Amino acid sequence: METQSDENQDQRQDKRGCFECCIKCLGGVPYASLVATILCFSGVALFCGCGHVALTGTVTILENHFSKVTSDNVMLTDIIQLMQYIIYGIASFFFLYGIILLAEGFYTTSAVKELHSEFKTTICGRCISGMFVFLTYILGVAWLGVFGFSAVPVFLFYNMWSTCAAMKSPMANFTNIESICVDARQYGIIPWNATPGKACGSTLGDICNTSEFYLSYHLYIVACAGAGATVIALLIYMMATTYNFAVLKFKSREDCCTKF
């Protein structure tokens, strides 16, 4: 009986030890950086994936309805292709940057310091942490501009969609529907000598009914939402990296005080 009770007590102690170890491991997780990383990956994936497909659909709409002469939109096509290549670079960069910030969060959180009593800070480590703070702030400001820029095609497509909806509305009382037009040239998308440059009446309604227009419009909305999610993720990163840098500075002062 004593042997069985001793075994049960050992099992309870083992379970308690495993439970305490799990609690310490969970305490060492930088949840702010983890949430920011998930949100950043999701936002960048939505922005890059939806934006790439939406740009392709936009080119199709312009070439089929607004600028049927290929030489008129060569520059626009080149710019859109360049933007698609930039999207590839953005996706790759933020995938690596998110992983690096998450790793930096793991190694600078206070819970990790408690787990590793021999944790020491160095000048190089503090400089790297400060560099992440500065770079994250710069990226946050840049993505605010990207978020504003991504709202521009949403606004343009919304204007076209609302015009089509107004023509189809039973409350509308238009004497001549063909006089209602959407001119893509006034937005600077295509040059003024593009032919035809605008769509009116039934032609405009047919454009709004195409799958390219419907898909591109909604993809631009999702891409804009993805850019907004990335901005929020970078704001969380800003707070996390600033806190991590402050932890390193505080730890370096502790190390200096213990030397004397």
Coordinates of C-alpha atoms in Angstrom, one line a residue:
M1 CA 0.0 0.0 0.0
E2 CA 2.8 2.4 0.8
T3 CA 4.5 1.7 -2.5
Q4 CA 1.3 2.4 -4.4
S5 CA 0.7 5.7 -2.5
D6 CA 4.3 6.7 -3.2
E7 CA 3.8 6.0 -6.9
N8 CA 0.6 8.1 -6.9
Q9 CA 2.4 10.9 -5.2
D10 CA 5.2 10.8 -7.7
Q11 CA 2.7 10.9 -10.5
R12 CA 1.0 13.9 -9.0
Q13 CA 4.3 15.7 -8.6
D14 CA 5.2 14.9 -12.2
K15 CA 1.9 16.3 -13.4
R16 CA 2.4 19.4 -11.3
G17 CA 5.9 19.8 -12.7
C18 CA 4.6 19.5 -16.3
F19 CA 1.8 21.9 -15.6
E20 CA 4.3 24.5 -14.1
C21 CA 6.6 24.0 -17.1
C22 CA 3.7 24.6 -19.5
I23 CA 2.7 27.7 -17.6
K24 CA 6.3 29.1 -17.9
C25 CA 6.4 28.3 -21.6
L26 CA 3.1 30.0 -22.2
G27 CA 4.3 32.9 -20.2
G28 CA 7.3 33.2 -22.5
V29 CA 5.2 33.8 -25.6
P30 CA 5.2 37.4 -26.8
Y31 CA 1.4 37.5 -27.5
A32 CA 1.5 41.1 -28.8
S33 CA 4.1 40.2 -31.4
L34 CA 2.3 36.9 -32.2
V35 CA -1.0 38.7 -32.8
A36 CA 0.7 41.4 -34.8
T37 CA 2.5 38.7 -36.9
I38 CA -0.8 36.9 -37.7
L39 CA -2.5 40.1 -38.5
C40 CA 0.4 41.3 -40.6
F41 CA 0.6 38.1 -42.6
S42 CA -3.2 38.1 -43.2
G43 CA -3.3 41.8 -44.2
V44 CA -0.3 41.6 -46.6
A45 CA -1.6 38.4 -48.1
L46 CA -5.0 40.0 -48.8
F47 CA -3.5 43.2 -50.1
C48 CA -0.9 41.5 -52.4
G49 CA -3.1 38.7 -53.6
C50 CA -6.3 40.7 -54.2
G51 CA -4.4 43.7 -55.5
H52 CA -2.6 41.6 -58.1
V53 CA -5.7 40.1 -59.5
A54 CA -7.6 43.4 -59.3
L55 CA -4.9 45.1 -61.3
T56 CA -5.1 42.5 -64.0
G57 CA -8.9 42.9 -64.2
T58 CA -8.5 46.7 -64.4
V59 CA -6.2 46.3 -67.4
T60 CA -8.8 44.1 -69.1
I61 CA -11.6 46.6 -68.5
L62 CA -9.6 49.5 -69.8
E63 CA -8.3 47.7 -73.0
N64 CA -11.8 46.3 -73.8
H65 CA -13.9 49.4 -73.2
F66 CA -12.0 52.7 -72.6
S67 CA -8.7 52.5 -74.6
K68 CA -9.0 50.0 -77.4
V69 CA -5.9 51.3 -79.2
T70 CA -3.0 49.5 -77.6
S71 CA -0.5 52.3 -78.1
D72 CA -2.6 54.6 -75.9
N73 CA -2.2 52.6 -72.7
V74 CA 1.3 51.2 -73.1
M75 CA 2.6 53.3 -70.2
L76 CA -0.4 52.3 -68.0
T77 CA 0.2 48.6 -68.7
D78 CA 3.9 49.0 -67.9
I79 CA 3.1 50.8 -64.6
I80 CA 0.6 48.1 -63.6
Q81 CA 3.1 45.4 -64.3
L82 CA 5.7 47.3 -62.3
M83 CA 3.2 47.5 -59.4
Q84 CA 2.6 43.7 -59.6
Y85 CA 6.3 43.1 -59.3
I86 CA 6.4 45.5 -56.3
I87 CA 3.6 43.4 -54.8
Y88 CA 5.8 40.3 -55.0
G89 CA 8.6 42.2 -53.2
I90 CA 6.3 43.5 -50.5
A91 CA 5.0 40.0 -49.8
S92 CA 8.5 38.5 -49.5
F93 CA 9.8 41.3 -47.4
F94 CA 7.0 41.3 -44.9
F95 CA 7.1 37.5 -44.6
L96 CA 10.7 37.7 -43.5
Y97 CA 10.3 40.9 -41.4
G98 CA 7.3 39.4 -39.5
I99 CA 9.3 36.3 -38.6
I100 CA 12.3 38.4 -37.5
L101 CA 10.1 40.6 -35.3
L102 CA 8.4 37.6 -33.8
A103 CA 11.8 36.0 -33.0
E104 CA 12.9 39.3 -31.5
G105 CA 9.8 39.4 -29.4
F106 CA 10.5 35.9 -28.0
Y107 CA 14.1 36.8 -27.0
T108 CA 13.4 40.2 -25.4
T109 CA 10.2 39.5 -23.5
S110 CA 10.5 39.7 -19.7
A111 CA 9.2 36.1 -19.3
V112 CA 12.1 34.7 -21.3
K113 CA 14.5 36.6 -19.1
E114 CA 13.0 34.9 -16.1
L115 CA 13.3 31.5 -17.7
H116 CA 17.0 32.1 -18.6
S117 CA 18.7 33.5 -15.6
E118 CA 21.9 34.1 -17.5
F119 CA 20.3 36.3 -20.0
K120 CA 22.6 39.2 -20.8
T121 CA 22.2 42.3 -23.0
T122 CA 24.9 43.6 -25.3
I123 CA 25.4 46.9 -27.1
C124 CA 24.8 45.0 -30.4
G125 CA 21.5 43.6 -29.2
R126 CA 20.3 47.0 -28.0
C127 CA 21.3 48.6 -31.3
I128 CA 19.4 45.9 -33.3
S129 CA 16.4 46.4 -31.1
G130 CA 16.5 50.1 -31.6
M131 CA 16.9 49.6 -35.4
F132 CA 13.7 47.5 -35.4
V133 CA 11.9 50.3 -33.5
F134 CA 13.0 52.9 -36.1
L135 CA 12.3 50.6 -39.1
T136 CA 8.8 49.7 -37.8
Y137 CA 7.9 53.3 -37.4
I138 CA 9.0 54.1 -40.9
L139 CA 7.1 51.1 -42.3
G140 CA 4.0 52.2 -40.3
V141 CA 4.1 55.7 -41.9
A142 CA 4.7 54.1 -45.3
W143 CA 1.7 51.8 -45.0
L144 CA -0.5 54.6 -44.0
G145 CA 0.3 56.0 -47.5
V146 CA -0.3 52.6 -49.1
F147 CA -3.7 52.4 -47.3
G148 CA -4.7 55.8 -48.6
F149 CA -3.5 54.9 -52.1
S150 CA -5.4 51.6 -52.1
A151 CA -8.6 53.5 -51.4
V152 CA -8.3 55.4 -54.7
P153 CA -9.4 52.5 -57.0
V154 CA -12.2 51.7 -54.6
F155 CA -13.4 55.2 -54.9
L156 CA -13.2 55.1 -58.8
F157 CA -15.0 51.8 -59.0
Y158 CA -17.6 52.9 -56.6
N159 CA -18.3 56.0 -58.7
M160 CA -18.9 53.8 -61.7
W161 CA -21.0 51.3 -59.8
S162 CA -23.2 54.0 -58.3
T163 CA -23.7 55.6 -61.7
C164 CA -24.8 52.2 -63.1
A165 CA -27.1 51.7 -60.1
A166 CA -28.6 55.1 -60.6
M167 CA -29.4 54.3 -64.2
K168 CA -31.1 51.0 -63.2
S169 CA -33.1 52.5 -60.3
P170 CA -36.9 52.6 -61.0
M171 CA -36.9 55.9 -59.2
A172 CA -34.6 57.4 -61.8
N173 CA -36.2 59.7 -64.3
F174 CA -33.6 60.3 -67.1
T175 CA -34.7 61.7 -70.4
N176 CA -31.6 60.4 -72.2
I177 CA -29.7 57.6 -70.5
E178 CA -27.0 57.8 -73.2
S179 CA -26.0 61.2 -71.9
I180 CA -24.8 59.6 -68.6
C181 CA -21.1 58.8 -68.9
V182 CA -18.1 57.8 -67.0
D183 CA -14.9 59.3 -68.4
A184 CA -11.8 57.4 -67.3
R185 CA -9.6 60.1 -68.8
Q186 CA -10.5 62.7 -66.2
Y187 CA -8.9 60.5 -63.5
G188 CA -5.6 60.4 -65.3
I189 CA -5.7 56.7 -65.8
I190 CA -5.5 56.9 -69.6
P191 CA -4.3 59.8 -71.8
W192 CA -6.8 62.3 -73.2
N193 CA -6.3 61.1 -76.8
A194 CA -7.4 57.5 -75.8
T195 CA -10.3 56.1 -77.9
P196 CA -13.1 56.1 -76.8
G197 CA -12.0 57.2 -73.4
K198 CA -15.5 57.1 -71.9
A199 CA -18.5 54.8 -71.6
C200 CA -22.1 56.0 -71.8
G201 CA -25.6 54.7 -71.3
S202 CA -26.1 51.0 -72.1
T203 CA -22.4 50.5 -72.8
L204 CA -21.6 51.7 -69.2
G205 CA -24.3 49.3 -67.9
D206 CA -22.8 46.4 -69.8
I207 CA -19.4 47.2 -68.3
C208 CA -20.9 47.1 -64.8
N209 CA -22.4 43.7 -65.6
T210 CA -19.1 42.1 -66.6
S211 CA -17.3 39.7 -64.3
E212 CA -14.1 41.7 -64.5
F213 CA -15.7 44.8 -63.1
Y214 CA -17.6 42.9 -60.3
L215 CA -14.5 40.9 -59.3
S216 CA -12.0 43.8 -59.5
Y217 CA -14.3 46.1 -57.5
H218 CA -14.7 43.7 -54.6
L219 CA -11.0 42.7 -54.7
Y220 CA -10.0 46.3 -54.4
I221 CA -12.2 46.6 -51.3
V222 CA -10.6 43.5 -49.8
A223 CA -7.1 44.8 -50.7
C224 CA -7.9 48.1 -49.0
A225 CA -9.1 46.2 -45.9
G226 CA -5.9 44.1 -46.0
A227 CA -3.8 47.3 -46.1
G228 CA -5.7 48.6 -43.1
A229 CA -5.1 45.4 -41.2
T230 CA -1.4 45.7 -42.0
V231 CA -1.4 49.3 -40.6
I232 CA -3.0 48.0 -37.4
A233 CA -0.4 45.1 -37.2
L234 CA 2.4 47.6 -37.6
L235 CA 1.0 49.8 -34.8
I236 CA 1.0 46.7 -32.5
Y237 CA 4.6 46.0 -33.7
M238 CA 5.5 49.6 -32.8
M239 CA 4.3 49.1 -29.3
A240 CA 5.9 45.7 -28.9
T241 CA 9.3 46.7 -30.3
T242 CA 9.3 49.9 -28.2
Y243 CA 8.5 47.8 -25.1
N244 CA 11.2 45.3 -26.0
F245 CA 13.8 48.1 -26.5
A246 CA 12.8 49.5 -23.1
V247 CA 13.3 46.1 -21.5
L248 CA 16.8 45.8 -23.0
K249 CA 17.7 49.3 -21.7
F250 CA 16.4 48.4 -18.3
K251 CA 18.3 45.1 -18.3
S252 CA 21.5 46.8 -19.3
R253 CA 21.2 49.2 -16.4
E254 CA 20.7 46.2 -14.0
D255 CA 23.8 44.6 -15.5
C256 CA 25.8 47.8 -14.9
C257 CA 24.6 48.1 -11.3
T258 CA 25.5 44.5 -10.5
K259 CA 29.0 45.1 -11.6
F260 CA 29.7 47.5 -8.8

